[in-house]
Tab-separated table of C-alpha atoms in Angstrom:
chain	number	residue	atom	x	y	z
H	21	MET	CA	-140.422	29.849	41.837
H	22	ALA	CA	-137.922	30.368	38.228
H	23	LYS	CA	-138.769	28.204	35.929
H	24	LEU	CA	-136.612	24.595	36.042
H	25	LYS	CA	-133.871	24.475	32.875
H	26	PHE	CA	-133.842	21.088	30.812
H	27	ALA	CA	-131.786	19.553	28.835
H	28	PHE	CA	-132.557	16.502	25.856
H	29	TYR	CA	-129.783	14.806	24.348
H	30	TRP	CA	-129.777	11.773	22.082
H	31	ALA	CA	-126.168	9.735	21.456
H	32	ALA	CA	-126.241	5.950	19.585
H	33	THR	CA	-130.024	5.604	19.215
H	34	CYS	CA	-132.707	5.430	16.673
H	35	GLY	CA	-134.342	8.391	18.089
H	36	GLY	CA	-137.520	6.214	18.761
H	37	CYS	CA	-137.399	7.946	22.586
H	38	GLU	CA	-137.844	11.581	21.142
H	39	GLU	CA	-140.199	10.626	19.600
H	40	ALA	CA	-141.664	9.903	22.871
H	41	VAL	CA	-140.959	12.821	24.340
H	42	VAL	CA	-143.510	14.375	21.431
H	43	ASP	CA	-145.930	11.957	21.835
H	44	ILE	CA	-146.848	12.981	25.338
H	45	ASN	CA	-149.031	14.925	22.768
H	46	GLU	CA	-150.930	18.236	24.320
H	47	LYS	CA	-148.858	17.570	27.596
H	48	ILE	CA	-145.905	18.756	26.551
H	49	LEU	CA	-147.630	21.932	26.595
H	50	ASP	CA	-147.493	21.495	30.768
H	51	VAL	CA	-144.239	20.454	30.379
H	52	VAL	CA	-142.796	23.741	28.885
H	53	ASN	CA	-145.122	25.884	31.210
H	54	LEU	CA	-142.015	24.231	34.067
H	55	ALA	CA	-139.171	24.300	32.390
H	56	ASP	CA	-137.997	25.892	29.047
H	57	ILE	CA	-135.528	23.209	27.068
H	58	VAL	CA	-132.500	25.127	27.299
H	59	PHE	CA	-130.958	21.565	24.570
H	60	TRP	CA	-132.732	19.882	21.966
H	61	PRO	CA	-130.671	18.913	19.093
H	62	VAL	CA	-133.695	16.378	17.686
H	63	ALA	CA	-136.215	19.560	17.223
H	64	LEU	CA	-134.250	22.881	17.676
H	65	ASP	CA	-130.701	24.157	16.213
H	66	PHE	CA	-128.242	23.949	18.615
H	67	LYS	CA	-124.575	24.389	18.495
H	68	TYR	CA	-121.317	22.646	21.055
H	69	SER	CA	-120.054	26.011	21.940
H	70	HIS	CA	-123.844	27.199	23.307
H	71	ILE	CA	-123.303	24.062	25.368
H	72	LYS	CA	-119.774	24.993	26.260
H	73	ALA	CA	-121.198	28.699	27.253
H	74	MET	CA	-123.401	28.054	29.673
H	75	GLU	CA	-122.358	27.419	33.705
H	76	ASP	CA	-121.841	25.080	35.155
H	77	LYS	CA	-124.950	23.007	37.022
H	78	SER	CA	-127.182	24.994	35.409
H	79	ILE	CA	-129.266	22.298	33.306
H	80	ASP	CA	-131.699	21.531	35.759
H	81	VAL	CA	-132.708	17.736	34.185
H	82	CYS	CA	-131.208	16.087	31.256
H	83	PHE	CA	-132.525	13.356	29.578
H	84	PHE	CA	-130.142	11.869	27.590
H	85	ASN	CA	-131.221	9.497	25.489
H	86	GLY	CA	-129.265	6.734	23.166
H	87	ALA	CA	-126.156	4.323	24.272
H	88	ILE	CA	-122.545	5.507	24.490
H	89	ARG	CA	-121.198	3.793	21.039
H	90	ASN	CA	-118.603	6.423	20.029
H	91	GLU	CA	-116.027	9.372	21.394
H	92	GLU	CA	-118.325	11.901	20.472
H	93	ASN	CA	-121.458	10.359	22.859
H	94	GLU	CA	-118.912	10.163	25.419
H	95	GLN	CA	-117.909	13.347	24.904
H	96	MET	CA	-121.282	14.982	25.219
H	97	ALA	CA	-122.262	12.488	27.692
H	98	CYS	CA	-119.201	13.612	29.809
H	99	LEU	CA	-120.313	18.027	28.767
H	100	LEU	CA	-123.741	17.361	29.772
H	101	ARG	CA	-122.914	16.318	32.748
H	102	GLN	CA	-120.983	19.020	33.709
H	103	LYS	CA	-123.132	21.961	33.102
H	104	THR	CA	-126.485	19.123	35.066
H	105	ARG	CA	-128.226	18.673	38.516
H	106	VAL	CA	-129.976	15.720	38.021
H	107	MET	CA	-128.900	13.346	34.844
H	108	VAL	CA	-131.571	10.660	33.803
H	109	ALA	CA	-130.978	7.869	31.671
H	110	PHE	CA	-133.968	7.848	29.451
H	111	GLY	CA	-134.722	5.126	26.903
H	112	ALA	CA	-133.380	1.051	27.961
H	113	CYS	CA	-129.845	2.386	25.360
H	114	ALA	CA	-129.091	4.962	28.126
H	115	CYS	CA	-129.796	2.209	30.574
H	116	PHE	CA	-128.783	-1.251	29.646
H	117	GLY	CA	-126.765	-0.281	26.092
H	118	GLY	CA	-129.873	-1.421	24.247
H	119	ILE	CA	-130.672	-2.743	20.706
H	120	PRO	CA	-127.025	-0.777	19.718
H	121	GLY	CA	-125.162	-3.579	22.752
H	122	LEU	CA	-125.608	-6.407	20.172
H	123	ALA	CA	-123.091	-4.667	18.118
H	124	ASN	CA	-120.661	-6.387	21.287
H	125	PHE	CA	-120.595	-9.812	19.626
H	126	THR	CA	-118.336	-8.483	17.693
H	127	ASN	CA	-116.195	-4.642	16.918
H	128	ALA	CA	-114.999	-2.445	15.322
H	129	GLU	CA	-113.075	-3.795	12.961
H	130	ALA	CA	-115.851	-6.406	11.734
H	131	ILE	CA	-118.732	-3.606	11.617
H	132	PHE	CA	-116.905	-1.620	9.191
H	133	LYS	CA	-115.726	-5.000	7.305
H	134	ARG	CA	-119.642	-5.482	7.084
H	135	VAL	CA	-121.121	-2.367	6.456
H	136	TYR	CA	-118.840	-0.349	4.240
H	137	GLN	CA	-117.188	-4.041	2.379
H	138	GLU	CA	-119.494	-7.347	2.503
H	139	THR	CA	-123.213	-5.779	2.369
H	140	PRO	CA	-124.618	-7.300	-1.357
H	141	SER	CA	-125.227	-2.984	-2.129
H	142	THR	CA	-121.893	-2.164	-1.835
H	143	HIS	CA	-119.742	-1.751	-4.385
H	144	ASN	CA	-116.324	-0.582	-2.413
H	145	PRO	CA	-113.634	-1.720	-4.954
H	146	GLU	CA	-111.218	1.000	-2.602
H	147	ALA	CA	-112.010	-0.770	0.334
H	148	VAL	CA	-112.764	3.398	1.946
H	149	VAL	CA	-113.273	3.691	5.014
H	150	PRO	CA	-114.430	6.981	7.604
H	151	GLN	CA	-110.809	7.711	8.900
H	152	GLU	CA	-110.379	9.306	12.604
H	153	ASP	CA	-108.711	12.320	10.345
H	154	PHE	CA	-108.621	13.055	7.387
H	155	GLU	CA	-106.405	15.418	5.252
H	156	THR	CA	-108.337	17.943	2.505
H	157	GLU	CA	-107.357	20.500	0.771
H	158	GLU	CA	-109.601	22.949	2.469
H	159	GLY	CA	-108.445	21.028	5.508
H	160	ARG	CA	-108.249	18.964	8.313
H	161	LEU	CA	-111.891	16.960	8.942
H	162	ASN	CA	-112.024	14.970	11.953
H	163	LEU	CA	-114.809	11.776	12.838
H	164	PRO	CA	-114.969	10.672	16.359
H	165	ARG	CA	-113.715	7.041	17.089
H	166	PHE	CA	-115.825	4.510	17.027
H	167	TYR	CA	-115.413	2.167	19.648
H	168	ASP	CA	-115.126	-1.747	19.943
H	169	THR	CA	-118.148	-2.201	22.651
H	170	VAL	CA	-121.164	-0.171	23.397
H	171	LYS	CA	-121.418	0.913	26.975
H	172	ARG	CA	-124.182	2.031	28.620
H	173	LEU	CA	-124.259	5.695	30.235
H	174	ARG	CA	-123.500	4.733	33.610
H	175	ASP	CA	-120.575	3.592	32.299
H	176	VAL	CA	-119.001	7.025	31.384
H	177	ILE	CA	-120.513	9.306	33.840
H	178	GLU	CA	-122.963	9.274	36.808
H	179	VAL	CA	-126.735	8.935	36.832
H	180	GLU	CA	-129.209	10.051	39.379
H	181	TYR	CA	-132.032	8.538	37.984
H	182	PHE	CA	-132.592	5.706	35.159
H	183	LEU	CA	-136.545	5.914	33.000
H	184	PRO	CA	-136.752	2.098	31.153
H	185	GLY	CA	-138.540	1.354	27.879
H	186	CYS	CA	-138.378	0.721	24.497
H	187	PRO	CA	-139.313	3.885	24.358
H	188	PRO	CA	-140.208	5.457	27.337
H	189	PRO	CA	-143.927	5.148	27.827
H	190	ALA	CA	-145.724	8.597	28.354
H	191	GLU	CA	-146.822	7.895	31.278
H	192	LEU	CA	-143.714	7.203	33.019
H	193	ILE	CA	-141.988	10.591	31.759
H	194	LEU	CA	-144.402	12.920	32.417
H	195	ALA	CA	-144.353	10.817	36.239
H	196	ALA	CA	-140.693	11.864	36.117
H	197	VAL	CA	-141.901	14.962	34.678
H	198	THR	CA	-144.527	15.507	38.297
H	199	ALA	CA	-141.915	14.542	40.286
H	200	ILE	CA	-139.421	16.751	39.202
H	201	ALA	CA	-141.586	19.166	39.540
H	202	GLU	CA	-143.361	18.841	42.841
H	203	ASN	CA	-139.894	18.369	44.445
H	204	LYS	CA	-140.505	14.402	45.192
H	205	LEU	CA	-137.691	12.469	43.315
H	206	PRO	CA	-136.752	9.264	44.634
H	207	PRO	CA	-133.416	7.907	46.585
H	208	VAL	CA	-130.886	8.942	44.046
H	209	GLY	CA	-129.763	5.607	41.539
H	210	ALA	CA	-133.698	4.863	41.782
H	211	THR	CA	-135.239	3.539	38.074
H	212	ILE	CA	-137.935	5.239	37.551
H	213	ALA	CA	-140.464	2.067	36.865
H	214	GLY	CA	-141.769	-0.914	38.935
H	215	ALA	CA	-139.223	-2.750	41.458
H	216	LYS	CA	-140.774	-6.237	40.506
H	217	THR	CA	-141.471	-8.389	37.495
H	218	LEU	CA	-143.554	-7.684	34.337
H	219	CYS	CA	-145.118	-11.124	35.150
H	220	ASP	CA	-146.158	-10.132	38.415
H	221	GLU	CA	-148.363	-7.034	37.604
H	222	CYS	CA	-149.682	-9.508	34.571
H	223	ASP	CA	-153.616	-9.497	34.428
H	224	ARG	CA	-153.945	-12.553	31.708
H	225	GLU	CA	-154.689	-16.354	33.744
H	226	LYS	CA	-151.514	-18.046	35.437
H	227	ASP	CA	-152.138	-21.652	35.879
H	228	LYS	CA	-148.933	-24.494	35.545
H	229	LYS	CA	-145.338	-23.263	33.773
H	230	VAL	CA	-145.035	-26.364	32.026
H	231	VAL	CA	-144.122	-25.781	27.690
H	232	THR	CA	-144.196	-28.935	25.789
H	233	GLU	CA	-143.015	-27.156	22.763
H	234	PHE	CA	-142.019	-22.985	21.812
H	235	LYS	CA	-143.353	-21.835	19.151
H	236	ARG	CA	-142.607	-18.969	16.666
H	237	PRO	CA	-145.021	-15.711	16.413
H	238	TYR	CA	-146.545	-17.337	13.229
H	239	GLU	CA	-146.950	-20.225	13.889
H	240	ILE	CA	-149.996	-19.345	16.557
H	241	ILE	CA	-152.605	-17.334	17.112
H	242	PRO	CA	-152.871	-16.917	20.732
H	243	ASP	CA	-155.356	-16.912	22.939
H	244	THR	CA	-155.243	-12.870	24.586
H	245	ARG	CA	-156.531	-14.294	27.794
H	246	LYS	CA	-154.551	-16.860	29.356
H	247	CYS	CA	-150.485	-17.022	29.807
H	248	LEU	CA	-148.517	-16.067	26.645
H	249	LEU	CA	-145.755	-18.195	28.098
H	250	GLU	CA	-148.293	-20.955	29.477
H	251	GLN	CA	-149.351	-21.309	25.137
H	252	GLY	CA	-145.579	-21.568	24.101
H	253	ILE	CA	-144.983	-17.725	23.379
H	254	ILE	CA	-141.664	-16.890	24.119
H	255	CYS	CA	-141.848	-13.840	26.367
H	256	ALA	CA	-139.711	-12.235	29.064
H	257	GLY	CA	-141.976	-11.347	31.815
H	258	PRO	CA	-140.375	-13.342	34.300
H	259	ALA	CA	-136.970	-11.162	34.049
H	260	THR	CA	-138.299	-8.207	32.916
H	261	ARG	CA	-139.018	-4.981	35.134
H	262	ALA	CA	-142.666	-3.634	35.747
H	263	GLY	CA	-143.561	-0.070	34.757
H	264	CYS	CA	-144.566	-0.439	31.087
H	265	GLY	CA	-148.163	-0.587	30.885
H	266	GLN	CA	-148.120	-3.309	29.479
H	267	ARG	CA	-147.966	-2.593	26.452
H	268	CYS	CA	-146.719	-5.715	23.703
H	269	ILE	CA	-148.913	-8.479	26.577
H	270	ASN	CA	-152.029	-6.316	25.046
H	271	ALA	CA	-151.355	-6.371	21.761
H	272	ASN	CA	-151.167	-10.403	22.499
H	273	MET	CA	-147.602	-10.334	21.870
H	274	GLY	CA	-144.889	-11.632	24.345
H	275	CYS	CA	-142.400	-9.007	26.229
H	276	ARG	CA	-138.882	-8.899	24.146
H	277	GLY	CA	-137.185	-7.043	27.774
H	278	CYS	CA	-136.775	-3.622	26.823
H	279	PHE	CA	-137.687	-2.315	31.176
H	280	GLY	CA	-134.392	-4.185	31.681
H	281	PRO	CA	-133.770	-6.707	35.141
H	282	PRO	CA	-136.006	-5.946	37.926
H	283	GLU	CA	-134.617	-4.760	41.377
H	284	GLY	CA	-132.254	-7.240	42.537
H	285	VAL	CA	-131.205	-8.796	39.697
H	286	ILE	CA	-128.038	-8.891	38.284
H	287	ASP	CA	-127.564	-10.391	34.921
H	288	GLN	CA	-131.386	-10.061	33.057
H	289	GLY	CA	-130.450	-12.468	30.365
H	290	ALA	CA	-129.642	-15.162	32.611
H	291	ALA	CA	-132.025	-14.934	34.402
H	292	LEU	CA	-134.397	-15.453	31.449
H	293	LEU	CA	-132.635	-18.360	29.787
H	294	SER	CA	-133.269	-19.607	33.218
H	295	ALA	CA	-136.670	-18.976	33.612
H	296	LEU	CA	-137.599	-19.785	29.547
H	297	SER	CA	-135.547	-23.193	29.692
H	298	SER	CA	-136.737	-24.908	32.727
H	299	ILE	CA	-139.941	-24.787	32.000
H	300	CYS	CA	-140.038	-26.544	28.881
H	301	GLU	CA	-140.931	-29.955	29.504
H	302	ILE	CA	-137.828	-32.361	28.602
H	303	LYS	CA	-136.722	-35.736	30.096
H	304	ASP	CA	-134.433	-37.198	27.216
H	305	GLU	CA	-132.102	-35.185	26.349
H	306	SER	CA	-132.544	-36.279	22.254
H	307	GLU	CA	-136.446	-34.222	22.868
H	308	LEU	CA	-134.160	-30.512	22.869
H	309	LYS	CA	-135.736	-29.983	19.750
H	310	LYS	CA	-138.465	-28.443	21.747
H	311	ILE	CA	-136.520	-25.967	22.520
H	312	LYS	CA	-135.241	-24.612	19.297
H	313	PRO	CA	-136.104	-21.144	19.083
H	314	LEU	CA	-133.817	-21.216	22.691
H	315	ILE	CA	-131.228	-23.201	21.177
H	316	LEU	CA	-130.912	-20.528	17.429
H	317	ASP	CA	-129.199	-17.377	19.386
H	318	PRO	CA	-129.706	-17.376	23.005
H	319	ALA	CA	-127.544	-14.617	23.532
H	320	GLY	CA	-129.376	-12.200	20.756
H	321	LEU	CA	-132.840	-13.135	22.070
H	322	VAL	CA	-132.034	-12.917	26.415
H	323	TYR	CA	-129.917	-10.136	26.206
H	324	ARG	CA	-132.133	-7.899	23.255
H	325	PHE	CA	-131.811	-4.828	25.473
H	326	SER	CA	-129.197	-5.109	27.787
H	327	LEU	CA	-125.782	-6.664	26.609
H	328	PRO	CA	-123.837	-4.597	27.581
H	329	ASP	CA	-125.601	-4.461	31.288
H	330	SER	CA	-124.894	-7.430	31.492
H	331	LEU	CA	-121.676	-9.590	34.138
H	332	LEU	CA	-119.969	-10.563	30.379
H	333	LYS	CA	-120.740	-7.469	28.658
H	334	SER	CA	-119.016	-8.118	25.231
H	335	LYS	CA	-118.239	-11.199	23.025
H	336	ARG	CA	-114.808	-12.277	24.689
H	337	SER	CA	-112.697	-12.111	21.942
H	338	VAL	CA	-113.565	-7.884	22.012
H	339	ILE	CA	-111.147	-5.770	23.909
H	340	SER	CA	-113.168	-2.948	25.640
H	341	GLY	CA	-112.612	0.338	24.593
C	286	MET	CA	-98.824	-25.910	27.478
C	287	ASN	CA	-97.176	-27.768	29.806
C	288	ASN	CA	-97.570	-25.965	33.262
C	289	PHE	CA	-101.092	-25.174	32.902
C	290	GLU	CA	-103.452	-26.027	36.454
C	291	PRO	CA	-106.803	-25.553	35.153
C	292	LYS	CA	-109.168	-23.895	37.908
C	293	ILE	CA	-112.433	-25.974	37.335
C	294	VAL	CA	-115.756	-24.982	39.669
C	295	GLY	CA	-117.614	-28.101	40.203
C	296	PHE	CA	-121.406	-27.317	41.539
C	297	LEU	CA	-122.935	-30.924	42.972
C	298	CYS	CA	-125.686	-31.866	44.182
C	299	ASN	CA	-125.543	-32.535	47.386
C	300	TRP	CA	-127.192	-35.750	47.589
C	301	CYS	CA	-126.094	-37.988	44.386
C	302	SER	CA	-122.413	-36.178	43.558
C	303	TYR	CA	-121.417	-35.008	45.934
C	304	ARG	CA	-121.720	-38.094	48.462
C	305	GLY	CA	-120.247	-40.204	45.040
C	306	ALA	CA	-117.140	-37.566	45.410
C	307	ASP	CA	-116.962	-38.380	49.911
C	308	LEU	CA	-117.369	-41.822	48.015
C	309	ALA	CA	-114.103	-40.917	45.575
C	310	GLY	CA	-112.029	-39.503	48.360
C	311	THR	CA	-112.995	-42.070	51.674
C	312	SER	CA	-112.245	-44.784	49.402
C	313	ARG	CA	-108.428	-43.118	48.900
C	314	LEU	CA	-108.649	-42.936	45.222
C	315	THR	CA	-106.435	-40.068	43.497
C	316	TYR	CA	-107.453	-37.882	41.358
C	317	ALA	CA	-106.818	-34.300	39.644
C	318	PRO	CA	-106.504	-31.790	42.167
C	319	ASN	CA	-107.860	-28.851	39.987
C	320	LEU	CA	-111.742	-29.004	40.858
C	321	ARG	CA	-113.454	-26.178	43.238
C	322	VAL	CA	-116.018	-28.066	44.469
C	323	ILE	CA	-119.558	-25.893	45.590
C	324	ARG	CA	-122.361	-28.451	46.916
C	325	VAL	CA	-125.782	-26.903	46.484
C	326	MET	CA	-128.814	-28.754	47.774
C	327	CYS	CA	-130.091	-30.117	44.376
C	328	SER	CA	-128.469	-29.609	40.466
C	329	GLY	CA	-131.714	-27.525	40.137
C	330	ARG	CA	-130.464	-24.961	41.339
C	331	ILE	CA	-128.075	-24.218	39.597
C	332	GLU	CA	-128.910	-20.817	36.420
C	333	PRO	CA	-126.926	-20.257	33.879
C	334	LEU	CA	-126.050	-17.051	36.159
C	335	PHE	CA	-123.474	-19.152	38.162
C	336	VAL	CA	-121.413	-20.476	35.345
C	337	ILE	CA	-121.054	-17.368	33.826
C	338	LYS	CA	-120.042	-15.870	36.903
C	339	ALA	CA	-117.710	-18.825	37.599
C	340	PHE	CA	-116.256	-17.833	33.967
C	341	LYS	CA	-115.464	-13.976	34.430
C	342	GLU	CA	-114.181	-14.997	38.017
C	343	GLY	CA	-111.337	-17.185	35.690
C	344	ALA	CA	-112.869	-20.242	36.081
C	345	ASP	CA	-110.750	-22.994	33.164
C	346	GLY	CA	-114.323	-25.012	32.785
C	347	VAL	CA	-117.344	-25.453	34.812
C	348	LEU	CA	-118.523	-29.383	35.571
C	349	ILE	CA	-121.936	-29.683	36.941
C	350	CYS	CA	-123.557	-33.037	38.583
C	351	GLY	CA	-126.785	-34.315	39.663
C	352	CYS	CA	-128.598	-37.355	40.448
C	353	HIS	CA	-129.393	-39.441	37.138
C	354	PRO	CA	-132.354	-38.448	35.534
C	355	GLY	CA	-135.330	-40.484	37.735
C	356	ASP	CA	-132.960	-40.105	40.745
C	357	CYS	CA	-133.070	-36.667	41.921
C	358	HIS	CA	-134.338	-36.344	45.303
C	359	TYR	CA	-136.746	-33.947	44.675
C	360	SER	CA	-137.792	-35.884	41.709
C	361	GLU	CA	-137.260	-33.546	38.709
C	362	GLY	CA	-134.272	-31.169	39.649
C	363	ASN	CA	-131.955	-32.388	37.415
C	364	TYR	CA	-134.379	-32.478	34.821
C	365	LYS	CA	-134.561	-28.486	35.021
C	366	VAL	CA	-130.183	-28.130	34.829
C	367	MET	CA	-130.949	-30.877	31.828
C	368	ARG	CA	-132.994	-28.103	29.856
C	369	ARG	CA	-131.161	-25.298	30.605
C	370	VAL	CA	-127.720	-26.383	29.288
C	371	PRO	CA	-127.683	-27.003	25.828
C	372	PRO	CA	-129.077	-23.377	25.430
C	373	LEU	CA	-126.122	-21.494	27.928
C	374	LYS	CA	-123.545	-23.709	25.842
C	375	LYS	CA	-125.093	-21.923	22.699
C	376	MET	CA	-124.408	-19.131	24.209
C	377	LEU	CA	-121.500	-18.953	26.475
C	378	GLU	CA	-120.148	-19.705	22.495
C	379	GLN	CA	-121.695	-15.993	21.347
C	380	PHE	CA	-119.499	-14.334	24.180
C	381	GLY	CA	-116.688	-16.658	22.733
C	382	ILE	CA	-116.148	-18.967	25.110
C	383	GLU	CA	-115.890	-22.530	24.405
C	384	PRO	CA	-118.987	-24.198	24.863
C	385	GLU	CA	-116.659	-27.710	26.154
C	386	ARG	CA	-115.428	-26.132	28.964
C	387	LEU	CA	-118.845	-26.348	30.550
C	388	ARG	CA	-119.728	-30.489	30.922
C	389	VAL	CA	-122.903	-32.396	32.592
C	390	GLU	CA	-122.678	-35.314	34.281
C	391	TRP	CA	-125.297	-37.226	36.433
C	392	VAL	CA	-123.371	-38.915	39.652
C	393	SER	CA	-125.103	-41.115	41.996
C	394	ALA	CA	-123.231	-42.020	45.409
C	395	ALA	CA	-121.767	-45.083	44.806
C	396	GLU	CA	-120.165	-43.954	41.813
C	397	GLY	CA	-116.617	-42.534	43.647
C	398	GLU	CA	-114.608	-44.100	40.820
C	399	ARG	CA	-116.893	-42.808	38.301
C	400	PHE	CA	-116.836	-39.061	39.350
C	401	ALA	CA	-112.587	-39.665	39.860
C	402	GLU	CA	-112.412	-40.689	36.161
C	403	ILE	CA	-114.686	-37.557	35.495
C	404	VAL	CA	-112.518	-35.031	36.624
C	405	ASN	CA	-109.703	-36.978	35.475
C	406	ASP	CA	-110.616	-36.781	32.118
C	407	PHE	CA	-112.295	-32.987	32.728
C	408	THR	CA	-109.125	-31.676	34.069
C	409	ARG	CA	-107.328	-33.340	31.137
C	410	LYS	CA	-109.605	-31.757	28.364
C	411	ILE	CA	-109.304	-28.316	29.788
C	412	SER	CA	-105.657	-28.870	29.773
C	413	GLU	CA	-105.522	-28.924	26.265
C	414	LEU	CA	-107.746	-25.770	25.503
C	415	GLY	CA	-105.759	-23.649	27.814
C	416	PRO	CA	-106.731	-20.682	30.374
C	417	ILE	CA	-109.846	-19.357	29.536
C	418	LYS	CA	-109.895	-16.036	27.224
């Protein structure tokens, strides 16, 4: 059998997903035995022309990490789609928008104003901001357009599989690669992770879901055996997909939700807000201060990784584009 | 806007508030026709998702009515919705939806007149706010 052809690409992302690929350590040798990596800009030198020159559908699998933040991200997604048979949205940003997706509470104009003018360390009296077109002596320069909203990969191209996580854990990456090698892939559209919630597979002792008060992580040293939520630590487990190997839970930290919504849940944030607020023991509106961590920034808390994946997608005044 | 007729979605619990609305009807009370009533078994059934979806589909306001605290047919369902609404209001604000567009009221089966007043008052306030963005 001819060797498979893999491609890795990063769009609006921090680079952690690329780290996750390297974190499979010596197993990367198995991957290289199995497949030729034909495109991986973070590790090797590639140009757009190289990928444009490839035949259509000649890449077997493309692992695409990062959200769609600007025109270049979208163009690359479309180009790779054209060249690839199986597209995998790799990591929380490609699957749900991820942390960059939180920018959907603002827009391009406000972001540029903040970054190029308002930050305390910025000195920019002439208010110079990047332009899409710029004429210089050497010639005309072009920059990709910066969109008003962050999109998921599936908003711009068709995606076959989803590999969530921030970043996806090594075991799941290997499981996906093994499934590809053995031609045992799940039905198209599947998420390569658990189907139920993180709570469902969590080993901690669970008793009664009643919280007298939510606490910030620095206010408490949590018991390592008991449910974090029952101890008043905010945990996204009730509204987050299982399959991560409980990395945060094992480190005595509440889940932050990077695996996105479980099967059948439309809106992770709405489900999490419902779960968290319902269990706080309040019988009088004057006691609302008990849920203060929820009142401070509820949207940022419950949609930490999934704002572009939510029903509302962005702040209402933000024009999509 | 003079001609603006707001669309308001009302989630009413089966045991108190829906009966209250029924009483308003059987008492031949006249009140604003802007409310589209959805009956749920308990106000505790109303998830933030229902409210978000209503706004996404174009509702200008959402009214949630349940039994008075302590009177819930299922003992504690109305406390659940009481807890969900303050963070939800804040979240709507973060999404650019005025929190005043969401209102919670406790209406008993005997309060037909009060139900009619609430609907009139809420319709007036939403009319002043104008259509949802």
